[in-house]
């Protein structure tokens, strides 16, 4: 490191180390010391170098740091080499200064979510950035009026009077209250989310997806999209209904030939005109959205004028009710458009002649009664006022509900009539109910008239202060519209006759729009106003829906929608508009406003439900980032809003509710299945974390009961030189054993220094994760960097898992080729791991010949899984085959259990006891007891033991000369190439002291003699190998291994898998190599073997 430069009185620089003999004024530090750190540190300590000596007067106005950096260099450094931030200058590229950060935040523009991510926007070159117009809309223009325009719609003008007539004033109040409470509570939740940070344009989809995650976001985003699209269809159908029923009825293409096909002719007209309107509107949206936005205020003016005319008419009706007489036959309402005079007879030239009404009911032009309708003859014709006015007291008659079935005649209660059956062919002369009505049906039809509360949040990009405007504007809009709805319900009930209210299409008032009959100065004010407002609302829906779809597509959470993310050069979503038009056409083909309204009610309710859920989840989790500026929210309000949404869904139409939930569920599962790799800091992720923490703390209370025990695996994987998994079938075996249940941790060790090999560890982790995906292993991956592989494995065994969610079983690969290798490290690591698992009281599974194990795509249609139960170690041997048989690969295999009986055992009784034990364990398996006789130790066994010990002794002798051989190898080999190979796993781990990288030897006469003696003794020791005698303990162990192997191969040579107890390693480490030989002998001749070693606790029980 450089040292501080001191200035002496004579102006010379004194220092040491790097700065010897430097004379300050002439130093060119830029050339000699190009390191940023050096210059920065000097600049940051100007006071240290106080140049006060008179000898420097000649330098004039030089700055304090001028000897170290000239002015051009200083300006070049700019704020990067800020004199007060020298300590941090090396990190300024990844940790920017606060001023830079704030500068970026101030210039933040609300990007449409999905068009560009913020990172891309910020990384664009400053010269390329367009000067963005700063958002300037306030609460009134940006939120309040758009929400009003979206909320007031077709239902207010076409269906509210009918709803009041059917449900009565009191139940209509309840319907409006339910729907308005739902939207108000949703707005409170939405305001909390919208004010919790900057909301880019994207509205509700953005809020839900960022709060609840990509799965919920995608599902709800598509539901909201479908709702908006069907809303467009509903507005178009409303516009056509106004056009064909009230403005130009003669424009109808299809005409009814009889009484029964009138409704079908109307529906066909709706389909044809609706399709034409849809195409025209789609073309307008395609050509220019700016025109739609320009005319929005005009359409809103139409709505406001129409509503004001209703109030004006209601006030005028108090003292001067409008003339709209209704013709009644008895208590039945007659359709006024088919006759002019409301009387049975009329006087013409002092002669009483039958009226048009008589001709219709009696099918004759004279006053004969033989063909007359009986009801017509028995009841009088009378006229009553359609609009009695607010002072008439009609309100008390309209308080209560009057629901009708489809085809029922509209009747006035308490009106004098004789109840006799009339002719069915005259039903078309009466005003009939076209659909069956109930409270539930009316809720579904009315709810779309309170939707539209998201209009403000959708415009958040244009608002001057979105966090203030969205809550205030939206809540004011809902309060205003709710008051309008409540007052309209009251006014309609107080001013209009009940039968007129129940007359959906105004047939009793000469095909006038019912709400128009109340308005002042003319019914045409509302007819024209409502027509333009519904057209405008339809255009708004066809403008908004494609953008929403484009935002979802550009988020790339639903892969098959990617094509809809593209559009015209200016970003207009062309393909999304086409899809929107096609879906809207489906709504138009339904052709009935009353059928389409409940569909979009479902989708909007689903969306509002999840907005409330998002707010409730975030509030309950108390995530650190949840700090909304809007303070008037509570999780209980959100849950209440959620409950009302759910209730309204099932009240209005339970089957539509189930379909909407099914669609949302399918989208959710699809996004989850596709693996949406989006981390948006969502609440569901936080909810999972809280649930996991709670569950882990509960698990800490104690170890699992034997009934709940299942193998929680730690699979130790070995990687090759290229960091690829060497034995992927270990993962296959783990996935077959676990079948997605419980805990699986895949661990691996990379040898080296953590700081140097961190990148390598990350790459290895990614490789293992990819392999886990391929092998369908559900679990976690952990790669550890350690100086020695054995230490790394010990760390994994000790530290993997968390709390009660820890592994209890280790899966370890067999060290293949250990016999051929002169290096003992391969099998020493293996045995060390066995000892570690035993010390940690963990179970151990060692699959031998794992490359012969079946893949997940294979199926064994027959065969056996053989269990050789030699010693009891907790029941692992019984449990493992049962778990394997749960997987489709092993399902059809049969299980056989063999146990060994010695000479003094009663084998028949053993077999009975074992069968009973298995019966109580509820495990189906064949039972066999194998008797092993006490035979003499064979010559083969003796020979095998002798060979084993000779080999062991020989390798030991060879290892004594290893140091000398390595010294010679150093002269020709580069140590680094070996180090790379040694870093990859246990086979190459160094046991001894590290060999120095460069060995320099000076040969003296003494050293040369000692080397010769060493070599001579080594040769002598090789000769001693011939006369070695085997250890009796080893002979005995070899005898057991050989005998057991004979029996196992004899019985299980054709088994699909053999499980047997794995003997423990010897307590004396000198016999480790012999232990490996015993295991080889024990498993010789078997294709697939699973060596099992219990963890010292019972894992299976006979009790329930």
XYZ file of N, CA, C and O in Angstrom, residues 478-625:
592
model
N -67.698 7.366 -6.454
C -68.605 6.320 -5.963
C -69.704 6.927 -5.095
O -70.872 6.543 -5.212
N -69.332 7.876 -4.252
C -70.344 8.534 -3.407
C -71.381 9.232 -4.285
O -72.593 9.114 -4.080
N -70.884 9.949 -5.318
C -71.800 10.679 -6.213
C -72.738 9.717 -6.929
O -73.964 9.910 -6.937
N -72.148 8.687 -7.556
C -72.983 7.749 -8.332
C -73.942 6.986 -7.410
O -75.085 6.735 -7.798
N -73.491 6.642 -6.217
C -74.373 5.931 -5.284
C -75.565 6.805 -4.914
O -76.710 6.335 -4.889
N -75.307 8.095 -4.655
C -76.411 9.014 -4.330
C -77.380 9.142 -5.504
O -78.602 9.187 -5.326
N -76.807 9.186 -6.720
C -77.664 9.262 -7.912
C -78.540 8.017 -8.002
O -79.761 8.108 -8.240
N -77.941 6.835 -7.797
C -78.715 5.582 -7.898
C -79.809 5.533 -6.820
O -80.955 5.182 -7.111
N -79.447 5.872 -5.581
C -80.448 5.829 -4.498
C -81.594 6.815 -4.779
O -82.762 6.492 -4.615
N -81.206 8.014 -5.219
C -82.253 9.016 -5.477
C -83.114 8.614 -6.666
O -84.330 8.834 -6.656
N -82.504 8.015 -7.691
C -83.279 7.567 -8.864
C -84.269 6.474 -8.463
O -85.420 6.470 -8.914
N -83.794 5.520 -7.625
C -84.690 4.454 -7.163
C -85.895 5.075 -6.447
O -87.056 4.703 -6.689
N -85.610 6.037 -5.592
C -86.683 6.688 -4.828
C -87.618 7.475 -5.756
O -88.852 7.387 -5.649
N -87.054 8.224 -6.702
C -87.860 9.040 -7.619
C -88.713 8.173 -8.534
O -89.875 8.468 -8.778
N -88.104 7.089 -9.063
C -88.881 6.209 -9.939
C -90.055 5.600 -9.170
O -91.172 5.514 -9.685
N -89.773 5.171 -7.940
C -90.838 4.557 -7.137
C -91.919 5.556 -6.760
O -93.095 5.202 -6.623
N -91.538 6.835 -6.622
C -92.491 7.852 -6.172
C -93.261 8.495 -7.317
O -94.333 9.067 -7.091
N -92.727 8.434 -8.539
C -93.334 9.179 -9.647
C -94.033 8.300 -10.674
O -94.940 8.766 -11.370
N -93.592 7.062 -10.870
C -94.052 6.259 -12.011
C -94.951 5.123 -11.514
O -94.673 4.489 -10.488
N -95.991 4.860 -12.258
C -96.934 3.772 -11.980
C -96.201 2.432 -12.029
O -95.337 2.207 -12.875
N -96.561 1.490 -11.118
C -95.863 0.206 -10.993
C -95.853 -0.620 -12.263
O -94.826 -1.214 -12.621
N -96.978 -0.676 -12.991
C -97.007 -1.504 -14.216
C -96.108 -0.903 -15.291
O -95.541 -1.625 -16.114
N -95.973 0.435 -15.284
C -95.054 1.068 -16.243
C -93.612 0.746 -15.869
O -92.776 0.473 -16.735
N -93.308 0.783 -14.585
C -91.957 0.424 -14.138
C -91.591 -0.999 -14.562
O -90.460 -1.272 -14.973
N -92.565 -1.904 -14.456
C -92.288 -3.312 -14.809
C -92.272 -3.551 -16.317
O -91.927 -4.635 -16.751
N -92.671 -2.540 -17.073
C -92.710 -2.651 -18.533
C -91.311 -2.321 -19.073
O -90.934 -1.154 -19.176
N -90.548 -3.360 -19.404
C -89.125 -3.170 -19.745
C -88.931 -2.286 -20.975
O -88.054 -1.422 -21.006
N -89.748 -2.508 -22.023
C -89.533 -1.820 -23.304
C -90.539 -0.686 -23.559
O -90.636 -0.189 -24.670
N -91.304 -0.282 -22.544
C -92.224 0.855 -22.693
C -93.391 0.593 -23.621
O -93.909 1.537 -24.242
N -93.820 -0.661 -23.721
C -94.941 -0.970 -24.623
C -96.244 -0.320 -24.148
O -97.094 0.063 -24.952
N -96.421 -0.174 -22.837
C -97.654 0.415 -22.305
C -97.705 1.917 -22.534
O -98.783 2.515 -22.533
N -96.549 2.547 -22.721
C -96.507 4.000 -22.951
C -96.077 4.278 -24.389
O -95.259 5.154 -24.659
N -96.651 3.480 -25.282
C -96.490 3.704 -26.718
C -95.029 3.636 -27.162
O -94.550 4.495 -27.905
N -94.337 2.590 -26.700
C -92.942 2.306 -27.090
C -92.005 3.475 -26.761
O -91.069 3.766 -27.503
N -92.262 4.158 -25.679
C -91.342 5.184 -25.195
C -90.390 4.570 -24.167
O -90.773 3.650 -23.445
N -89.187 5.096 -24.096
C -88.250 4.677 -23.051
C -88.842 5.111 -21.709
O -89.182 6.281 -21.525
N -89.005 4.169 -20.795
C -89.755 4.446 -19.562
C -89.144 5.604 -18.788
O -89.856 6.506 -18.321
N -87.800 5.610 -18.657
C -87.166 6.689 -17.907
C -87.338 8.005 -18.658
O -87.387 9.086 -18.060
N -87.514 7.907 -19.991
C -87.722 9.107 -20.812
C -89.069 9.762 -20.550
O -89.223 10.979 -20.703
N -90.061 8.961 -20.161
C -91.395 9.520 -19.900
C -91.374 10.475 -18.709
O -92.199 11.371 -18.620
N -90.406 10.266 -17.795
C -90.313 11.125 -16.614
C -89.505 12.387 -16.891
O -89.661 13.394 -16.212
N -88.622 12.319 -17.891
C -87.647 13.396 -18.083
C -88.296 14.665 -18.627
O -89.370 14.637 -19.225
N -87.578 15.753 -18.393
C -88.027 17.052 -18.901
C -86.854 17.718 -19.608
O -85.706 17.570 -19.173
N -87.016 18.368 -20.741
C -88.265 18.773 -21.362
C -88.885 17.735 -22.292
O -90.055 17.869 -22.634
N -88.099 16.734 -22.717
C -88.663 15.792 -23.682
C -88.048 14.412 -23.457
O -86.896 14.301 -23.021
N -88.789 13.328 -23.779
C -88.191 11.981 -23.680
C -86.981 11.814 -24.583
O -86.103 11.001 -24.306
N -86.909 12.619 -25.662
C -85.790 12.474 -26.600
C -84.462 12.887 -25.971
O -83.407 12.455 -26.425
N -84.483 13.695 -24.932
C -83.227 14.095 -24.266
C -82.501 12.854 -23.769
O -81.304 12.669 -23.993
N -83.277 11.990 -23.094
C -82.642 10.779 -22.534
C -82.365 9.755 -23.619
O -81.333 9.082 -23.588
N -83.261 9.638 -24.586
C -83.053 8.642 -25.657
C -81.756 8.942 -26.407
O -80.898 8.072 -26.565
N -81.601 10.187 -26.855
C -80.394 10.561 -27.611
C -79.172 10.540 -26.690
O -78.105 10.018 -27.035
N -79.327 11.078 -25.490
C -78.197 11.126 -24.546
C -77.700 9.744 -24.185
O -76.489 9.491 -24.182
N -78.651 8.840 -23.889
C -78.231 7.482 -23.510
C -77.621 6.739 -24.691
O -76.686 5.944 -24.529
N -78.114 7.020 -25.910
C -77.548 6.355 -27.095
C -76.082 6.748 -27.270
O -75.213 5.897 -27.447
N -75.804 8.049 -27.191
C -74.418 8.491 -27.377
C -73.529 8.044 -26.218
O -72.367 7.688 -26.420
N -74.057 8.044 -25.004
C -73.227 7.636 -23.856
C -72.884 6.153 -23.937
O -71.765 5.761 -23.615
N -73.844 5.323 -24.402
C -73.539 3.877 -24.525
C -72.538 3.633 -25.656
O -71.640 2.797 -25.527
N -72.678 4.394 -26.763
C -71.689 4.263 -27.843
C -70.295 4.647 -27.340
O -69.301 3.968 -27.619
N -70.236 5.756 -26.587
C -68.947 6.204 -26.052
C -68.350 5.200 -25.092
O -67.141 4.927 -25.123
N -69.205 4.631 -24.230
C -68.705 3.630 -23.275
C -68.195 2.390 -24.007
O -67.191 1.786 -23.618
N -68.893 2.004 -25.081
C -68.435 0.857 -25.887
C -67.069 1.115 -26.486
O -66.190 0.245 -26.478
N -66.872 2.354 -27.014
C -65.559 2.710 -27.580
C -64.480 2.690 -26.509
O -63.360 2.218 -26.745
N -64.800 3.203 -25.319
C -63.827 3.197 -24.218
C -63.416 1.772 -23.867
O -62.249 1.485 -23.623
N -64.389 0.857 -23.829
C -64.077 -0.550 -23.494
C -63.191 -1.172 -24.559
O -62.240 -1.892 -24.260
N -63.507 -0.896 -25.841
C -62.698 -1.456 -26.928
C -61.326 -0.800 -26.996
O -60.420 -1.334 -27.634
N -61.163 0.365 -26.358
C -59.845 1.001 -26.289
C -59.035 0.432 -25.124
O -57.842 0.156 -25.264
N -59.699 0.251 -23.976
C -58.989 -0.173 -22.765
C -58.622 -1.644 -22.750
O -57.516 -2.019 -22.326
N -59.537 -2.500 -23.218
C -59.300 -3.952 -23.119
C -58.048 -4.404 -23.877
O -57.242 -5.159 -23.323
N -57.827 -3.960 -25.150
C -56.611 -4.416 -25.848
C -55.329 -3.986 -25.140
O -54.347 -4.714 -25.127
N -55.355 -2.789 -24.522
C -54.154 -2.338 -23.809
C -53.864 -3.203 -22.596
O -52.721 -3.472 -22.266
N -54.928 -3.610 -21.941
C -54.758 -4.493 -20.789
C -54.167 -5.825 -21.233
O -53.224 -6.339 -20.619
N -54.688 -6.366 -22.333
C -54.161 -7.635 -22.864
C -52.709 -7.472 -23.286
O -51.871 -8.357 -23.062
N -52.383 -6.338 -23.883
C -51.007 -6.080 -24.305
C -50.064 -6.034 -23.105
O -48.959 -6.586 -23.146
N -50.525 -5.404 -22.015
C -49.694 -5.338 -20.800
C -49.440 -6.737 -20.246
O -48.321 -7.067 -19.846
N -50.486 -7.586 -20.236
C -50.324 -8.966 -19.741
C -49.370 -9.732 -20.649
O -48.485 -10.458 -20.183
N -49.543 -9.553 -21.977
C -48.698 -10.287 -22.936
C -47.244 -9.856 -22.805
O -46.338 -10.690 -22.855
N -47.008 -8.565 -22.592
C -45.627 -8.090 -22.518
C -44.955 -8.471 -21.210
O -43.731 -8.484 -21.130
N -45.744 -8.755 -20.180
C -45.155 -9.281 -18.944
C -44.654 -10.706 -19.136
O -43.922 -11.230 -18.306
N -45.129 -11.355 -20.203
C -44.654 -12.693 -20.585
C -44.875 -13.729 -19.496
O -44.046 -14.604 -19.264
N -46.023 -13.636 -18.819
C -46.318 -14.660 -17.817
C -47.210 -15.746 -18.395
O -47.311 -16.834 -17.837
N -47.862 -15.452 -19.541
C -48.680 -16.459 -20.229
C -48.099 -16.598 -21.635
O -48.410 -15.795 -22.522
N -47.239 -17.590 -21.846
C -46.455 -17.648 -23.095
C -47.288 -17.584 -24.373
O -46.895 -16.935 -25.333
N -48.459 -18.244 -24.413
C -49.190 -18.292 -25.679
C -49.816 -16.943 -26.050
O -50.341 -16.778 -27.151
N -49.752 -15.956 -25.148
C -50.302 -14.626 -25.463
C -49.238 -13.682 -26.024
O -49.540 -12.518 -26.280
N -48.011 -14.171 -26.218
C -46.916 -13.252 -26.567
C -47.209 -12.462 -27.848
O -46.814 -11.314 -27.997
N -47.941 -13.070 -28.790
C -48.218 -12.405 -30.072
C -49.035 -11.136 -29.868
O -48.916 -10.173 -30.632
N -49.852 -11.095 -28.787
C -50.702 -9.926 -28.563
C -49.943 -8.777 -27.922
O -50.502 -7.706 -27.699
N -48.678 -8.999 -27.616
C -47.857 -7.907 -27.102
C -47.387 -6.973 -28.211
O -46.947 -5.866 -27.947
N -47.464 -7.456 -29.474
C -46.998 -6.629 -30.595
C -48.134 -5.751 -31.103
O -49.303 -6.023 -30.861
N -47.773 -4.725 -31.848
C -48.797 -3.851 -32.412
C -48.197 -2.982 -33.487
O -47.175 -3.325 -34.096
N -48.824 -1.861 -33.718
C -48.325 -0.932 -34.728
C -47.033 -0.278 -34.223
O -46.657 -0.431 -33.072
N -46.418 0.478 -35.118
C -45.132 1.105 -34.766
C -45.268 2.050 -33.578
O -44.345 2.202 -32.780
N -46.428 2.680 -33.447
C -46.621 3.616 -32.335
C -47.065 2.917 -31.056
O -47.439 3.565 -30.083
N -47.058 1.582 -31.049
C -47.386 0.828 -29.832
C -48.842 0.458 -29.697
O -49.236 -0.165 -28.718
N -49.683 0.847 -30.661
C -51.106 0.492 -30.571
C -51.278 -1.019 -30.716
O -50.736 -1.619 -31.648
N -52.038 -1.640 -29.831
C -52.129 -3.112 -29.813
C -53.094 -3.658 -30.882
O -54.264 -3.900 -30.622
N -52.581 -3.846 -32.099
C -53.432 -4.266 -33.215
C -53.994 -5.660 -33.011
O -55.207 -5.892 -33.116
N -53.106 -6.612 -32.721
C -53.554 -8.010 -32.576
C -54.469 -8.168 -31.372
O -55.441 -8.920 -31.408
N -54.156 -7.441 -30.315
C -55.007 -7.508 -29.121
C -56.397 -6.949 -29.428
O -57.411 -7.468 -28.944
N -56.451 -5.895 -30.265
C -57.750 -5.325 -30.660
C -58.570 -6.341 -31.452
O -59.785 -6.466 -31.258
N -57.877 -7.084 -32.321
C -58.578 -8.105 -33.115
C -59.189 -9.182 -32.219
O -60.361 -9.557 -32.382
N -58.392 -9.667 -31.248
C -58.912 -10.689 -30.327
C -60.064 -10.134 -29.496
O -61.081 -10.814 -29.278
N -59.922 -8.891 -29.051
C -60.981 -8.257 -28.252
C -62.278 -8.190 -29.052
O -63.363 -8.484 -28.528
N -62.167 -7.806 -30.340
C -63.360 -7.720 -31.183
C -64.013 -9.092 -31.351
O -65.247 -9.215 -31.320
N -63.191 -10.135 -31.492
C -63.742 -11.496 -31.647
C -64.475 -11.943 -30.386
O -65.561 -12.540 -30.459
N -63.887 -11.661 -29.215
C -64.542 -12.067 -27.959
C -65.820 -11.255 -27.744
O -66.848 -11.779 -27.320
N -65.751 -9.941 -28.073
C -66.947 -9.102 -27.943
C -68.054 -9.600 -28.872
O -69.238 -9.533 -28.531
N -67.659 -10.122 -30.030
C -68.653 -10.668 -30.963
C -69.416 -11.835 -30.338
O -70.613 -12.007 -30.573
N -68.718 -12.625 -29.500
C -69.413 -13.713 -28.793
C -70.514 -13.151 -27.909
O -71.622 -13.692 -27.845
N -70.212 -12.053 -27.208
C -71.220 -11.406 -26.368
C -72.376 -10.882 -27.203
O -73.548 -10.975 -26.802
N -72.070 -10.343 -28.388
C -73.124 -9.797 -29.244
C -73.996 -10.919 -29.809
O -75.201 -10.757 -29.984
N -73.401 -12.070 -30.075
C -74.188 -13.208 -30.565
C -75.165 -13.703 -29.502
O -76.190 -14.298 -29.829
N -74.838 -13.500 -28.218
C -75.811 -13.822 -27.156
C -77.041 -12.923 -27.315
O -78.171 -13.365 -27.085
N -76.783 -11.663 -27.704
C -77.796 -10.713 -28.172
C -78.735 -10.182 -27.096
O -79.522 -9.303 -27.370
N -78.668 -10.707 -25.887
C -79.574 -10.207 -24.847
C -78.764 -9.486 -23.782
O -77.851 -10.061 -23.190
N -79.132 -8.231 -23.570
C -78.461 -7.432 -22.539
C -78.563 -8.108 -21.176
O -77.614 -8.105 -20.388
N -79.716 -8.712 -20.895
C -79.947 -9.346 -19.593
C -79.131 -10.619 -19.416
O -78.912 -11.063 -18.293
N -78.674 -11.210 -20.530
C -77.837 -12.413 -20.434
C -76.354 -12.056 -20.349
O -75.573 -12.745 -19.707
N -75.963 -10.953 -21.018
C -74.546 -10.564 -21.041
C -74.139 -9.907 -19.723
O -73.032 -10.117 -19.230
N -75.048 -9.129 -19.121
C -74.707 -8.381 -17.893
C -74.185 -9.280 -16.769
O -73.157 -8.957 -16.151
N -74.844 -10.434 -16.469
C -74.298 -11.277 -15.385
C -72.921 -11.848 -15.699
O -72.129 -12.074 -14.791
N -72.613 -12.053 -17.003
C -71.289 -12.607 -17.365
C -70.204 -11.613 -16.971
O -69.217 -11.966 -16.319
N -70.405 -10.345 -17.381
C -69.336 -9.397 -17.032
C -69.358 -9.056 -15.549
O -68.327 -8.711 -14.971
N -70.537 -9.216 -14.898
C -70.577 -9.057 -13.434
C -69.611 -10.029 -12.773
O -68.885 -9.677 -11.846
N -69.606 -11.282 -13.260
C -68.726 -12.308 -12.685
C -67.266 -11.897 -12.786
O -66.509 -11.979 -11.820
N -66.869 -11.473 -13.983
C -65.458 -11.164 -14.192
C -65.027 -9.947 -13.369
O -63.941 -9.927 -12.798
N -65.898 -8.929 -13.284
C -65.541 -7.760 -12.479
C -65.516 -8.109 -10.991
O -64.641 -7.655 -10.252
N -66.484 -8.912 -10.553
C -66.508 -9.304 -9.136
C -65.269 -10.104 -8.778
O -64.706 -9.954 -7.690
N -64.847 -10.972 -9.701
C -63.620 -11.751 -9.471
C -62.427 -10.811 -9.309
O -61.591 -10.972 -8.408
N -62.368 -9.800 -10.169
C -61.270 -8.836 -10.102
C -61.304 -8.066 -8.782
O -60.281 -7.935 -8.096
N -62.482 -7.580 -8.384
C -62.602 -6.815 -7.141
C -62.290 -7.680 -5.927
O -61.706 -7.221 -4.948
N -62.682 -8.950 -6.010
C -62.395 -9.883 -4.913
C -60.888 -9.955 -4.673
O -60.418 -9.909 -3.532
N -60.122 -10.026 -5.760
C -58.678 -10.166 -5.600
C -58.000 -8.853 -5.217
O -56.947 -8.871 -4.588
N -58.594 -7.726 -5.589
C -58.055 -6.447 -5.097
C -58.166 -6.398 -3.572
O -57.224 -6.034 -2.866
N -59.336 -6.814 -3.064
C -59.523 -6.852 -1.607
C -58.581 -7.852 -0.949
O -58.017 -7.589 0.110
N -58.421 -9.008 -1.593
C -57.521 -10.030 -1.048
C -56.092 -9.503 -0.988
O -55.384 -9.710 0.002
N -55.677 -8.808 -2.054
C -54.313 -8.267 -2.095
C -54.078 -7.317 -0.929
O -53.053 -7.389 -0.245
N -55.050 -6.424 -0.688
C -54.895 -5.458 0.415
C -54.875 -6.169 1.763
O -54.052 -5.860 2.628
N -55.780 -7.153 1.945
C -55.852 -7.869 3.228
C -54.555 -8.621 3.500
O -54.016 -8.581 4.612
N -54.038 -9.302 2.469
C -52.801 -10.086 2.638
C -51.640 -9.175 3.005
O -50.891 -9.450 3.943
N -51.508 -8.073 2.268
C -50.389 -7.157 2.545
C -50.504 -6.563 3.953
O -49.509 -6.390 4.650
N -51.744 -6.240 4.370
C -51.918 -5.629 5.695
C -51.593 -6.618 6.796
O -50.907 -6.283 7.772
N -52.087 -7.861 6.649
C -51.863 -8.860 7.698
C -50.405 -9.286 7.777
O -49.901 -9.597 8.851
N -49.733 -9.303 6.619
C -48.329 -9.728 6.625
C -47.407 -8.647 7.186
O -46.297 -8.945 7.613
N -47.886 -7.392 7.129
C -47.067 -6.252 7.580
C -45.689 -6.261 6.915
O -44.659 -6.150 7.581
N -45.667 -6.466 5.615
C -44.389 -6.471 4.903
C -43.752 -5.080 5.020
O -44.456 -4.071 5.054
N -42.427 -5.028 5.084
C -41.755 -3.724 5.299
C -42.098 -2.695 4.233
O -42.090 -1.505 4.492
N -42.408 -3.154 3.016
C -42.691 -2.221 1.930
C -44.140 -1.728 1.933
O -44.519 -0.904 1.113
